[in-house]
CSV table of C-alpha atoms in Angstrom, one decimal:
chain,number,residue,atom,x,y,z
A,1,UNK,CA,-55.1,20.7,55.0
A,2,UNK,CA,-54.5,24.1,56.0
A,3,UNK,CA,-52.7,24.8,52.9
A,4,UNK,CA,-55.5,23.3,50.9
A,5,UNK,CA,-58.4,25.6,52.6
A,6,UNK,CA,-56.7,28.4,52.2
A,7,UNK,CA,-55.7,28.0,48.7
A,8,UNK,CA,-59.8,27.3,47.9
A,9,UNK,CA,-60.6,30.2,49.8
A,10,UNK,CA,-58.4,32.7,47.7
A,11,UNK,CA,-59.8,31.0,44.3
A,12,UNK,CA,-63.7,31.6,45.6
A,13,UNK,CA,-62.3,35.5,46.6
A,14,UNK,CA,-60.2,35.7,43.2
A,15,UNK,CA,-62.7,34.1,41.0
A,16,UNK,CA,-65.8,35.8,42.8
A,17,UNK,CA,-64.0,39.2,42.0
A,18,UNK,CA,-62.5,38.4,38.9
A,19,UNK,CA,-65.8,37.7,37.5
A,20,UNK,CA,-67.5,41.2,39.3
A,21,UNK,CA,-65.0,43.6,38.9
A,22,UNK,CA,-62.2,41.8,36.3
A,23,UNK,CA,-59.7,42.2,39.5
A,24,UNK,CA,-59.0,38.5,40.6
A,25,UNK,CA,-55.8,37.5,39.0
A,26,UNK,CA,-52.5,39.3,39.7
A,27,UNK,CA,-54.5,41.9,42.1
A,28,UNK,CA,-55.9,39.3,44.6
A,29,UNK,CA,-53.7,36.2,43.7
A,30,UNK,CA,-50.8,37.4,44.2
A,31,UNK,CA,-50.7,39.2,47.5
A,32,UNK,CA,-52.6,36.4,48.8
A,33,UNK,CA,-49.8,33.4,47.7
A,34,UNK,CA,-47.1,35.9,49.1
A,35,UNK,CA,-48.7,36.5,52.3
A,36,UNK,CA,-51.1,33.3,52.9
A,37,UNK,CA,-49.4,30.6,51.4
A,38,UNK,CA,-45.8,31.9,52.2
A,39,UNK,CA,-44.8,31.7,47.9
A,40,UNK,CA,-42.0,34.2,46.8
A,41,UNK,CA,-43.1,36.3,45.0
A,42,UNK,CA,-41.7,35.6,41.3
A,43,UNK,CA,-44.1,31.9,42.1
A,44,UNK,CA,-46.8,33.8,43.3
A,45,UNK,CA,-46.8,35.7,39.8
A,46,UNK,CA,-46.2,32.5,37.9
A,47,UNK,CA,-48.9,30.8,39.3
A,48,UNK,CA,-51.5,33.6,39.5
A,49,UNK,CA,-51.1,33.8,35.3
A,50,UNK,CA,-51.6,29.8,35.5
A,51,UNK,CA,-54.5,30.3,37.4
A,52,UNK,CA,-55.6,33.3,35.3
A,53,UNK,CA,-55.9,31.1,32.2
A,54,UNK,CA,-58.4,28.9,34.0
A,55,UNK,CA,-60.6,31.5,35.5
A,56,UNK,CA,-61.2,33.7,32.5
A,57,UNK,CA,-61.9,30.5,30.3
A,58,UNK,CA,-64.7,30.1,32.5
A,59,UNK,CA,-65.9,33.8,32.7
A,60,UNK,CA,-65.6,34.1,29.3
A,61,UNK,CA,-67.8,31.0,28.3
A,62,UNK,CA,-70.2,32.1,30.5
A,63,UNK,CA,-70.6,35.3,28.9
A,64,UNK,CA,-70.0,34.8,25.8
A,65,UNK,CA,-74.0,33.2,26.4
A,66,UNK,CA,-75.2,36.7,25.6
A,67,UNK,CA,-74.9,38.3,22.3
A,68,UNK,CA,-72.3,41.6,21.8
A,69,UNK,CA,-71.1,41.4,25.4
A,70,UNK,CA,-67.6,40.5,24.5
A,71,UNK,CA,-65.7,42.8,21.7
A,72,UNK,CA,-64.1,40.2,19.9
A,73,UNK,CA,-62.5,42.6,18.5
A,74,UNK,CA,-61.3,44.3,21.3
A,75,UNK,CA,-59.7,40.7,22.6
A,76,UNK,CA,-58.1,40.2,19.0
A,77,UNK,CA,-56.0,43.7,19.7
A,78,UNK,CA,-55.7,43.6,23.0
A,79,UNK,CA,-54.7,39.9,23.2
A,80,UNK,CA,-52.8,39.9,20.7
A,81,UNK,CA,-50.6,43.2,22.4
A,82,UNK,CA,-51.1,41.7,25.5
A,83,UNK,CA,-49.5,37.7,24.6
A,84,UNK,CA,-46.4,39.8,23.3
A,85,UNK,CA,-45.8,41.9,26.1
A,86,UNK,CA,-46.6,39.2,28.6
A,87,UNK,CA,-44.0,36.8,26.5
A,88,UNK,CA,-40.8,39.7,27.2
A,89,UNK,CA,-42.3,40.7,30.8
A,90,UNK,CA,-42.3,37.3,32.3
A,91,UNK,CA,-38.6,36.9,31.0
A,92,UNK,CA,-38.0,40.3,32.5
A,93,UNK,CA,-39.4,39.3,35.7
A,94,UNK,CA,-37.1,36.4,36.2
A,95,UNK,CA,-34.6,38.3,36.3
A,96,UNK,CA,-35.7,40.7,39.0
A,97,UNK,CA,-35.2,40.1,42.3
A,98,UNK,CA,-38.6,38.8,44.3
A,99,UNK,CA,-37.7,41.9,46.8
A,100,UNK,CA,-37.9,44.4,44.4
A,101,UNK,CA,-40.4,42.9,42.2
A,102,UNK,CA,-43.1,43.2,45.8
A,103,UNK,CA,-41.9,46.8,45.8
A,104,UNK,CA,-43.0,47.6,42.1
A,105,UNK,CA,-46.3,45.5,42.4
A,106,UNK,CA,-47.3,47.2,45.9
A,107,UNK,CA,-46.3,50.6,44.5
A,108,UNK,CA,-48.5,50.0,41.1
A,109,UNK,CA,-51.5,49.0,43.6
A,110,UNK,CA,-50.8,52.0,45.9
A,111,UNK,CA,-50.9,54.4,42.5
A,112,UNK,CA,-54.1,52.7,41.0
A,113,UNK,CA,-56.0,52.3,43.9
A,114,UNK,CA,-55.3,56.5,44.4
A,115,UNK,CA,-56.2,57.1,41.4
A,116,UNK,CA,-59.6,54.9,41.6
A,117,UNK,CA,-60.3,56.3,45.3
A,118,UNK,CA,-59.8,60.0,43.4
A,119,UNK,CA,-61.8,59.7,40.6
A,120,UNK,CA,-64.5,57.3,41.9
């Protein structure tokens, strides 16, 4: 039960911020599988990009209800770049170790959130 409420609590926080601020997936998810549900970290990252697919289906139809928000053509590039890279980075991360994969990710949110604090 435990398990259950707080894996419905991190989808309302991931979903609720995904939506607002497009930060809910691998920013949210992840630290909160590591640290709240006790999953290693290469899971945590697997499961947060399952997840992912669910949540921005969702977003997406909901605002693809109003006209020109969404650059289609924007999410024809960037998808497109994005599906490839995603394809040879989740076979790099298996082959990382989960230790020194939670040092890169904590160091990546360290650097961005700086530079967000800075220039905010």
């Amino acid at each position: 039960m435990k398990f259950l409420i707080s894996a419905t609590i991190i989808g309302l926080i991931a979903g609720l911020l995904g939506a607002l601020c497009g930060v809910g997936g691998g920013l949210v998810m992840v630290p909160a599988f590591v640290t709240l549900l006790g999953t290693e970290h290469k899971s945590a990252v697997a499961t947060s990009m399952a997840v992912i697919i669910v949540t921005a289906l969702a977003a997406t139809a909901n605002n693809s209800r109003i006209a020109n928000l969404i650059d289609w053509r924007v999410v024809a590039a960037v998808g497109l770049a994005s599906a490839v890279a995603a394809w040879f980075g989740s076979d790099l991360m298996r082959t990382m170790s989960n230790h020194t994969l939670t040092r890169i990710f904590g160091c990546v949110l360290i650097l961005f959130g700086v530079r967000m604090l800075w220039k905010g």
